[in-house]
């Protein structure tokens, strides 16, 4: 399972060759047997086993294989495909139709003017047509088969014919006359090269049952099966009409031409609602009306090269698929996102579009696989190869292997080298490659951290220091977000833009609230209250600690000890300076004023008290439990 189109509407290739030239059958079978027990292929699956056109055993015949038509039964349980194996004497299948809800009854149109009725046992009955048929349509209400044919009617009236075969009575009915122009008069025979033809037919089975036939003269004729006559003609298109399809409601008709043009009509309006060009200039082979799970109407168009899905309302391209092989027919599995193609080659393609619908019930596991693949990281096509130029090969001493081994595959201006060989050669050329890789990762990590710090810088008109302090706090919390907090709040915008809101760091109030912040131009008493180094260390971590000059003299204030209710002052220089922390006492209502009190040691030496006399006798070491102190006297 491979992601083919990784756009907004992803497309997955479930089955089908990935190249236009698949491997020879004998080599493919050998690889399949050898990889049966390979660990990498244990999780592989085959959606439709043996759903391919195997060649015959005759080695003398050309191995030409192609599928011409593929359809899904009405009950959704069966898929049938017809095509060619190799040149044989019997005829080739052009197209077919299911006559029952399953595969048990089918009708096949051959290229030798014959109709074959098939059952599970094989061909049940065969009948011949007067002229070559181009398409098949089935009217279930009246059990009639409609076969648009090539050429003019026998009377030479300039009308083509749509043969009608009644399956209930088992006989041909009167054909419907479709105008296809005049025959080539110079050929002398009916059915010349440029003869007109009825190319395609479409029936609105689920609604009004109106039949539409596209011709080679760019017209579409509508017939009502109840009146057995022509109802209307729609013309004026560019090229032959090669594809027709009704919508589910029967009101919309899509047609494709031989020049790659697409038109969508409302049956109540002769003017097209939508005009689109397939872009390849090739005839349109199929048109299918689709619906997404959200009831969005889409239109699928397919030619020989590409499949495109359009938005029916806006006409925009929704998604596209371009296989590497030529397409012959495209069908859609009802009520799902799966598309099957009949194409040139042995294998048929199967595409899955999750946005178009869920997987069919017989392969519902595709939904889980798609969900897992969406979560995986998509890698390049050449996972096991490394692209190197010639100078790089020479630096690794691998230039002597050019043209001598399949480990070097030439491509454009260089070579694809096997990944294992590249790793070994690089290690031999530079034994210290792992150390360099480790140093490189360390540098990348450091640069990443530096870039995060650089992203946290913001310049403002005023209060730049305040902004730096806020960013510093965020950086300590390992989260730098300029748009968060005050910096990103519009209510505080004037704080960083208006000069009236500038913080005056030289004011007395600012120094009182930020005593440990050193302001340029302010010396001496910038440290309010005479707090020492121990006080400065207890400040908040968010404040910037000033550096103390070596020659700066700091004055300290202390008070004398209270004696007799009076304060005795002494000289400052004669006091013993003791760096002890004292309690802060707030006085008055003056902003920023503080009173600090120091209690120095007294100069008077206290007289030593005499030791009490030791007790004699046994009472000296005896402990008394009595609280009467006079017993010891």
PDB file of N, CA and C in Angstrom, residues 265-341:
ATOM      1  N   UNK A 265     -24.876  19.095 -17.539  1.00  0.00           N
ATOM      2  CA  UNK A 265     -26.133  19.739 -17.895  1.00  0.00           C
ATOM      3  C   UNK A 265     -27.195  19.400 -16.867  1.00  0.00           C
ATOM      4  N   UNK A 266     -28.077  20.373 -16.647  1.00  0.00           N
ATOM      5  CA  UNK A 266     -29.343  20.128 -15.972  1.00  0.00           C
ATOM      6  C   UNK A 266     -30.377  19.857 -17.062  1.00  0.00           C
ATOM      7  N   UNK A 267     -31.135  18.758 -16.939  1.00  0.00           N
ATOM      8  CA  UNK A 267     -32.077  18.379 -17.993  1.00  0.00           C
ATOM      9  C   UNK A 267     -33.140  19.439 -18.218  1.00  0.00           C
ATOM     10  N   UNK A 268     -33.283  20.380 -17.299  1.00  0.00           N
ATOM     11  CA  UNK A 268     -34.267  21.442 -17.476  1.00  0.00           C
ATOM     12  C   UNK A 268     -33.677  22.685 -18.128  1.00  0.00           C
ATOM     13  N   UNK A 269     -32.383  22.647 -18.460  1.00  0.00           N
ATOM     14  CA  UNK A 269     -31.714  23.817 -19.028  1.00  0.00           C
ATOM     15  C   UNK A 269     -30.766  23.344 -20.124  1.00  0.00           C
ATOM     16  N   UNK A 270     -30.872  23.881 -21.354  1.00  0.00           N
ATOM     17  CA  UNK A 270     -29.980  23.425 -22.428  1.00  0.00           C
ATOM     18  C   UNK A 270     -28.563  23.946 -22.317  1.00  0.00           C
ATOM     19  N   UNK A 271     -28.319  24.910 -21.440  1.00  0.00           N
ATOM     20  CA  UNK A 271     -26.973  25.449 -21.283  1.00  0.00           C
ATOM     21  C   UNK A 271     -26.220  24.682 -20.193  1.00  0.00           C
ATOM     22  N   UNK A 272     -24.940  24.431 -20.403  1.00  0.00           N
ATOM     23  CA  UNK A 272     -24.197  23.619 -19.410  1.00  0.00           C
ATOM     24  C   UNK A 272     -23.982  24.377 -18.107  1.00  0.00           C
ATOM     25  N   UNK A 273     -24.061  23.648 -17.016  1.00  0.00           N
ATOM     26  CA  UNK A 273     -23.779  24.217 -15.704  1.00  0.00           C
ATOM     27  C   UNK A 273     -22.288  24.258 -15.412  1.00  0.00           C
ATOM     28  N   UNK A 274     -21.529  23.374 -16.033  1.00  0.00           N
ATOM     29  CA  UNK A 274     -20.104  23.260 -15.745  1.00  0.00           C
ATOM     30  C   UNK A 274     -19.376  22.874 -17.022  1.00  0.00           C
ATOM     31  N   UNK A 275     -18.243  23.543 -17.266  1.00  0.00           N
ATOM     32  CA  UNK A 275     -17.370  23.235 -18.397  1.00  0.00           C
ATOM     33  C   UNK A 275     -15.957  23.046 -17.870  1.00  0.00           C
ATOM     34  N   UNK A 276     -15.373  21.916 -18.209  1.00  0.00           N
ATOM     35  CA  UNK A 276     -14.006  21.638 -17.779  1.00  0.00           C
ATOM     36  C   UNK A 276     -13.256  20.911 -18.886  1.00  0.00           C
ATOM     37  N   UNK A 277     -11.899  21.077 -18.841  1.00  0.00           N
ATOM     38  CA  UNK A 277     -11.011  20.434 -19.799  1.00  0.00           C
ATOM     39  C   UNK A 277     -10.134  19.439 -19.045  1.00  0.00           C
ATOM     40  N   UNK A 278     -10.071  18.212 -19.529  1.00  0.00           N
ATOM     41  CA  UNK A 278      -9.249  17.191 -18.877  1.00  0.00           C
ATOM     42  C   UNK A 278      -7.775  17.529 -18.969  1.00  0.00           C
ATOM     43  N   UNK A 279      -7.379  18.244 -19.998  1.00  0.00           N
ATOM     44  CA  UNK A 279      -6.011  18.729 -20.088  1.00  0.00           C
ATOM     45  C   UNK A 279      -5.078  17.887 -20.917  1.00  0.00           C
ATOM     46  N   UNK A 280      -5.467  16.678 -21.299  1.00  0.00           N
ATOM     47  CA  UNK A 280      -4.579  15.799 -22.059  1.00  0.00           C
ATOM     48  C   UNK A 280      -4.892  15.775 -23.553  1.00  0.00           C
ATOM     49  N   UNK A 281      -6.061  16.270 -23.925  1.00  0.00           N
ATOM     50  CA  UNK A 281      -6.454  16.216 -25.327  1.00  0.00           C
ATOM     51  C   UNK A 281      -6.846  14.838 -25.812  1.00  0.00           C
ATOM     52  N   UNK A 282      -7.136  13.912 -24.892  1.00  0.00           N
ATOM     53  CA  UNK A 282      -7.499  12.538 -25.235  1.00  0.00           C
ATOM     54  C   UNK A 282      -8.990  12.321 -24.990  1.00  0.00           C
ATOM     55  N   UNK A 283      -9.598  11.340 -25.647  1.00  0.00           N
ATOM     56  CA  UNK A 283     -11.032  11.096 -25.451  1.00  0.00           C
ATOM     57  C   UNK A 283     -11.340  10.702 -24.009  1.00  0.00           C
ATOM     58  N   UNK A 284     -12.457  11.182 -23.515  1.00  0.00           N
ATOM     59  CA  UNK A 284     -12.922  10.821 -22.180  1.00  0.00           C
ATOM     60  C   UNK A 284     -13.513   9.414 -22.249  1.00  0.00           C
ATOM     61  N   UNK A 285     -13.028   8.536 -21.375  1.00  0.00           N
ATOM     62  CA  UNK A 285     -13.486   7.154 -21.384  1.00  0.00           C
ATOM     63  C   UNK A 285     -14.605   6.896 -20.384  1.00  0.00           C
ATOM     64  N   UNK A 286     -14.570   7.574 -19.228  1.00  0.00           N
ATOM     65  CA  UNK A 286     -15.572   7.324 -18.191  1.00  0.00           C
ATOM     66  C   UNK A 286     -15.928   8.610 -17.472  1.00  0.00           C
ATOM     67  N   UNK A 287     -17.199   8.698 -17.082  1.00  0.00           N
ATOM     68  CA  UNK A 287     -17.698   9.762 -16.224  1.00  0.00           C
ATOM     69  C   UNK A 287     -18.558   9.114 -15.145  1.00  0.00           C
ATOM     70  N   UNK A 288     -18.310   9.446 -13.884  1.00  0.00           N
ATOM     71  CA  UNK A 288     -19.036   8.838 -12.767  1.00  0.00           C
ATOM     72  C   UNK A 288     -19.403   9.934 -11.778  1.00  0.00           C
ATOM     73  N   UNK A 289     -20.698   9.997 -11.402  1.00  0.00           N
ATOM     74  CA  UNK A 289     -21.139  10.896 -10.343  1.00  0.00           C
ATOM     75  C   UNK A 289     -20.873  10.248  -8.988  1.00  0.00           C
ATOM     76  N   UNK A 290     -20.258  11.015  -8.078  1.00  0.00           N
ATOM     77  CA  UNK A 290     -19.892  10.504  -6.762  1.00  0.00           C
ATOM     78  C   UNK A 290     -20.450  11.417  -5.674  1.00  0.00           C
ATOM     79  N   UNK A 291     -20.486  10.861  -4.452  1.00  0.00           N
ATOM     80  CA  UNK A 291     -20.896  11.623  -3.276  1.00  0.00           C
ATOM     81  C   UNK A 291     -19.978  11.271  -2.120  1.00  0.00           C
ATOM     82  N   UNK A 292     -19.547  12.287  -1.392  1.00  0.00           N
ATOM     83  CA  UNK A 292     -18.718  12.081  -0.213  1.00  0.00           C
ATOM     84  C   UNK A 292     -19.600  11.775   0.998  1.00  0.00           C
ATOM     85  N   UNK A 293     -19.008  11.337   2.114  1.00  0.00           N
ATOM     86  CA  UNK A 293     -19.820  11.106   3.321  1.00  0.00           C
ATOM     87  C   UNK A 293     -20.552  12.344   3.815  1.00  0.00           C
ATOM     88  N   UNK A 294     -20.096  13.539   3.453  1.00  0.00           N
ATOM     89  CA  UNK A 294     -20.769  14.776   3.843  1.00  0.00           C
ATOM     90  C   UNK A 294     -21.738  15.264   2.776  1.00  0.00           C
ATOM     91  N   UNK A 295     -22.120  14.371   1.835  1.00  0.00           N
ATOM     92  CA  UNK A 295     -23.097  14.685   0.784  1.00  0.00           C
ATOM     93  C   UNK A 295     -22.600  15.754  -0.181  1.00  0.00           C
ATOM     94  N   UNK A 296     -21.299  15.867  -0.361  1.00  0.00           N
ATOM     95  CA  UNK A 296     -20.758  16.760  -1.385  1.00  0.00           C
ATOM     96  C   UNK A 296     -20.730  16.018  -2.718  1.00  0.00           C
ATOM     97  N   UNK A 297     -21.173  16.673  -3.764  1.00  0.00           N
ATOM     98  CA  UNK A 297     -21.282  16.044  -5.079  1.00  0.00           C
ATOM     99  C   UNK A 297     -19.980  16.228  -5.847  1.00  0.00           C
ATOM    100  N   UNK A 298     -19.430  15.114  -6.313  1.00  0.00           N
ATOM    101  CA  UNK A 298     -18.190  15.116  -7.076  1.00  0.00           C
ATOM    102  C   UNK A 298     -18.430  14.431  -8.422  1.00  0.00           C
ATOM    103  N   UNK A 299     -17.535  14.705  -9.367  1.00  0.00           N
ATOM    104  CA  UNK A 299     -17.606  14.109 -10.699  1.00  0.00           C
ATOM    105  C   UNK A 299     -16.252  13.545 -11.059  1.00  0.00           C
ATOM    106  N   UNK A 300     -16.199  12.252 -11.370  1.00  0.00           N
ATOM    107  CA  UNK A 300     -14.960  11.585 -11.786  1.00  0.00           C
ATOM    108  C   UNK A 300     -14.917  11.530 -13.304  1.00  0.00           C
ATOM    109  N   UNK A 301     -13.785  11.933 -13.858  1.00  0.00           N
ATOM    110  CA  UNK A 301     -13.555  11.857 -15.292  1.00  0.00           C
ATOM    111  C   UNK A 301     -12.220  11.165 -15.533  1.00  0.00           C
ATOM    112  N   UNK A 302     -12.185  10.294 -16.542  1.00  0.00           N
ATOM    113  CA  UNK A 302     -10.978   9.511 -16.813  1.00  0.00           C
ATOM    114  C   UNK A 302     -10.751   9.429 -18.306  1.00  0.00           C
ATOM    115  N   UNK A 303      -9.508   9.610 -18.705  1.00  0.00           N
ATOM    116  CA  UNK A 303      -9.105   9.355 -20.076  1.00  0.00           C
ATOM    117  C   UNK A 303      -8.021   8.288 -20.059  1.00  0.00           C
ATOM    118  N   UNK A 304      -7.199   8.254 -21.084  1.00  0.00           N
ATOM    119  CA  UNK A 304      -6.186   7.213 -21.192  1.00  0.00           C
ATOM    120  C   UNK A 304      -5.067   7.370 -20.179  1.00  0.00           C
ATOM    121  N   UNK A 305      -4.807   8.603 -19.738  1.00  0.00           N
ATOM    122  CA  UNK A 305      -3.627   8.876 -18.924  1.00  0.00           C
ATOM    123  C   UNK A 305      -3.924   9.179 -17.454  1.00  0.00           C
ATOM    124  N   UNK A 306      -5.030   9.833 -17.147  1.00  0.00           N
ATOM    125  CA  UNK A 306      -5.214  10.387 -15.805  1.00  0.00           C
ATOM    126  C   UNK A 306      -6.667  10.275 -15.380  1.00  0.00           C
ATOM    127  N   UNK A 307      -6.852  10.213 -14.067  1.00  0.00           N
ATOM    128  CA  UNK A 307      -8.176  10.241 -13.446  1.00  0.00           C
ATOM    129  C   UNK A 307      -8.263  11.516 -12.615  1.00  0.00           C
ATOM    130  N   UNK A 308      -9.314  12.293 -12.841  1.00  0.00           N
ATOM    131  CA  UNK A 308      -9.522  13.529 -12.102  1.00  0.00           C
ATOM    132  C   UNK A 308     -10.908  13.510 -11.469  1.00  0.00           C
ATOM    133  N   UNK A 309     -10.974  14.070 -10.267  1.00  0.00           N
ATOM    134  CA  UNK A 309     -12.247  14.193  -9.558  1.00  0.00           C
ATOM    135  C   UNK A 309     -12.482  15.676  -9.322  1.00  0.00           C
ATOM    136  N   UNK A 310     -13.642  16.176  -9.792  1.00  0.00           N
ATOM    137  CA  UNK A 310     -13.990  17.592  -9.736  1.00  0.00           C
ATOM    138  C   UNK A 310     -15.100  17.816  -8.713  1.00  0.00           C
ATOM    139  N   UNK A 311     -15.139  19.033  -8.204  1.00  0.00           N
ATOM    140  CA  UNK A 311     -16.270  19.466  -7.382  1.00  0.00           C
ATOM    141  C   UNK A 311     -17.372  19.911  -8.329  1.00  0.00           C
ATOM    142  N   UNK A 312     -18.516  19.245  -8.263  1.00  0.00           N
ATOM    143  CA  UNK A 312     -19.575  19.519  -9.231  1.00  0.00           C
ATOM    144  C   UNK A 312     -20.200  20.888  -9.036  1.00  0.00           C
ATOM    145  N   UNK A 313     -20.131  21.444  -7.847  1.00  0.00           N
ATOM    146  CA  UNK A 313     -20.753  22.742  -7.594  1.00  0.00           C
ATOM    147  C   UNK A 313     -19.845  23.883  -8.040  1.00  0.00           C
ATOM    148  N   UNK A 314     -18.574  23.839  -7.660  1.00  0.00           N
ATOM    149  CA  UNK A 314     -17.648  24.933  -7.977  1.00  0.00           C
ATOM    150  C   UNK A 314     -16.801  24.668  -9.211  1.00  0.00           C
ATOM    151  N   UNK A 315     -16.647  23.415  -9.603  1.00  0.00           N
ATOM    152  CA  UNK A 315     -15.806  23.085 -10.741  1.00  0.00           C
ATOM    153  C   UNK A 315     -14.331  23.002 -10.430  1.00  0.00           C
ATOM    154  N   UNK A 316     -13.944  23.084  -9.158  1.00  0.00           N
ATOM    155  CA  UNK A 316     -12.533  23.006  -8.781  1.00  0.00           C
ATOM    156  C   UNK A 316     -12.061  21.549  -8.795  1.00  0.00           C
ATOM    157  N   UNK A 317     -10.778  21.385  -9.083  1.00  0.00           N
ATOM    158  CA  UNK A 317     -10.187  20.048  -9.061  1.00  0.00           C
ATOM    159  C   UNK A 317     -10.025  19.595  -7.625  1.00  0.00           C
ATOM    160  N   UNK A 318     -10.610  18.454  -7.285  1.00  0.00           N
ATOM    161  CA  UNK A 318     -10.580  17.948  -5.907  1.00  0.00           C
ATOM    162  C   UNK A 318      -9.333  17.104  -5.674  1.00  0.00           C
ATOM    163  N   UNK A 319      -9.086  16.123  -6.527  1.00  0.00           N
ATOM    164  CA  UNK A 319      -7.883  15.302  -6.467  1.00  0.00           C
ATOM    165  C   UNK A 319      -7.698  14.626  -7.818  1.00  0.00           C
ATOM    166  N   UNK A 320      -6.569  13.976  -7.998  1.00  0.00           N
ATOM    167  CA  UNK A 320      -6.272  13.317  -9.267  1.00  0.00           C
ATOM    168  C   UNK A 320      -5.350  12.130  -9.025  1.00  0.00           C
ATOM    169  N   UNK A 321      -5.381  11.185  -9.971  1.00  0.00           N
ATOM    170  CA  UNK A 321      -4.535   9.995  -9.939  1.00  0.00           C
ATOM    171  C   UNK A 321      -3.996   9.800 -11.347  1.00  0.00           C
ATOM    172  N   UNK A 322      -2.688   9.615 -11.450  1.00  0.00           N
ATOM    173  CA  UNK A 322      -2.061   9.413 -12.760  1.00  0.00           C
ATOM    174  C   UNK A 322      -1.244   8.128 -12.725  1.00  0.00           C
ATOM    175  N   UNK A 323      -1.850   6.994 -13.118  1.00  0.00           N
ATOM    176  CA  UNK A 323      -1.082   5.739 -13.146  1.00  0.00           C
ATOM    177  C   UNK A 323      -0.022   5.774 -14.243  1.00  0.00           C
ATOM    178  N   UNK A 324       0.908   4.829 -14.147  1.00  0.00           N
ATOM    179  CA  UNK A 324       1.995   4.748 -15.115  1.00  0.00           C
ATOM    180  C   UNK A 324       1.658   3.856 -16.303  1.00  0.00           C
ATOM    181  N   UNK A 325       0.440   3.353 -16.368  1.00  0.00           N
ATOM    182  CA  UNK A 325      -0.006   2.531 -17.484  1.00  0.00           C
ATOM    183  C   UNK A 325      -1.255   3.171 -18.074  1.00  0.00           C
ATOM    184  N   UNK A 326      -1.585   2.801 -19.308  1.00  0.00           N
ATOM    185  CA  UNK A 326      -2.750   3.349 -19.988  1.00  0.00           C
ATOM    186  C   UNK A 326      -4.028   2.727 -19.427  1.00  0.00           C
ATOM    187  N   UNK A 327      -5.044   3.569 -19.265  1.00  0.00           N
ATOM    188  CA  UNK A 327      -6.324   3.146 -18.701  1.00  0.00           C
ATOM    189  C   UNK A 327      -7.311   2.831 -19.818  1.00  0.00           C
ATOM    190  N   UNK A 328      -8.133   1.800 -19.596  1.00  0.00           N
ATOM    191  CA  UNK A 328      -9.193   1.436 -20.531  1.00  0.00           C
ATOM    192  C   UNK A 328     -10.589   1.642 -19.955  1.00  0.00           C
ATOM    193  N   UNK A 329     -10.730   1.482 -18.652  1.00  0.00           N
ATOM    194  CA  UNK A 329     -12.041   1.621 -18.031  1.00  0.00           C
ATOM    195  C   UNK A 329     -11.854   1.860 -16.544  1.00  0.00           C
ATOM    196  N   UNK A 330     -12.775   2.623 -15.935  1.00  0.00           N
ATOM    197  CA  UNK A 330     -12.730   2.951 -14.512  1.00  0.00           C
ATOM    198  C   UNK A 330     -14.106   2.721 -13.928  1.00  0.00           C
ATOM    199  N   UNK A 331     -14.157   2.137 -12.742  1.00  0.00           N
ATOM    200  CA  UNK A 331     -15.419   1.948 -12.035  1.00  0.00           C
ATOM    201  C   UNK A 331     -15.229   2.291 -10.560  1.00  0.00           C
ATOM    202  N   UNK A 332     -16.358   2.527  -9.902  1.00  0.00           N
ATOM    203  CA  UNK A 332     -16.357   2.922  -8.492  1.00  0.00           C
ATOM    204  C   UNK A 332     -17.159   1.913  -7.691  1.00  0.00           C
ATOM    205  N   UNK A 333     -16.595   1.477  -6.558  1.00  0.00           N
ATOM    206  CA  UNK A 333     -17.313   0.582  -5.664  1.00  0.00           C
ATOM    207  C   UNK A 333     -18.347   1.403  -4.913  1.00  0.00           C
ATOM    208  N   UNK A 334     -19.644   1.063  -4.999  1.00  0.00           N
ATOM    209  CA  UNK A 334     -20.678   1.912  -4.392  1.00  0.00           C
ATOM    210  C   UNK A 334     -20.491   2.074  -2.894  1.00  0.00           C
ATOM    211  N   UNK A 335     -20.803   3.285  -2.419  1.00  0.00           N
ATOM    212  CA  UNK A 335     -20.792   3.619  -0.989  1.00  0.00           C
ATOM    213  C   UNK A 335     -19.421   3.377  -0.356  1.00  0.00           C
ATOM    214  N   UNK A 336     -18.371   3.700  -1.065  1.00  0.00           N
ATOM    215  CA  UNK A 336     -17.017   3.526  -0.537  1.00  0.00           C
ATOM    216  C   UNK A 336     -16.094   4.521  -1.221  1.00  0.00           C
ATOM    217  N   UNK A 337     -14.828   4.504  -0.823  1.00  0.00           N
ATOM    218  CA  UNK A 337     -13.830   5.367  -1.438  1.00  0.00           C
ATOM    219  C   UNK A 337     -12.869   4.627  -2.335  1.00  0.00           C
ATOM    220  N   UNK A 338     -13.267   3.443  -2.838  1.00  0.00           N
ATOM    221  CA  UNK A 338     -12.380   2.624  -3.657  1.00  0.00           C
ATOM    222  C   UNK A 338     -12.723   2.765  -5.134  1.00  0.00           C
ATOM    223  N   UNK A 339     -11.672   2.852  -5.954  1.00  0.00           N
ATOM    224  CA  UNK A 339     -11.799   2.977  -7.407  1.00  0.00           C
ATOM    225  C   UNK A 339     -10.966   1.873  -8.044  1.00  0.00           C
ATOM    226  N   UNK A 340     -11.566   1.152  -9.000  1.00  0.00           N
ATOM    227  CA  UNK A 340     -10.891   0.082  -9.720  1.00  0.00           C
ATOM    228  C   UNK A 340     -10.708   0.504 -11.174  1.00  0.00           C
ATOM    229  N   UNK A 341      -9.602   0.078 -11.778  1.00  0.00           N
ATOM    230  CA  UNK A 341      -9.312   0.434 -13.164  1.00  0.00           C
ATOM    231  C   UNK A 341      -8.953  -0.809 -13.958  1.00  0.00           C
TER     232      UNK A 341
END
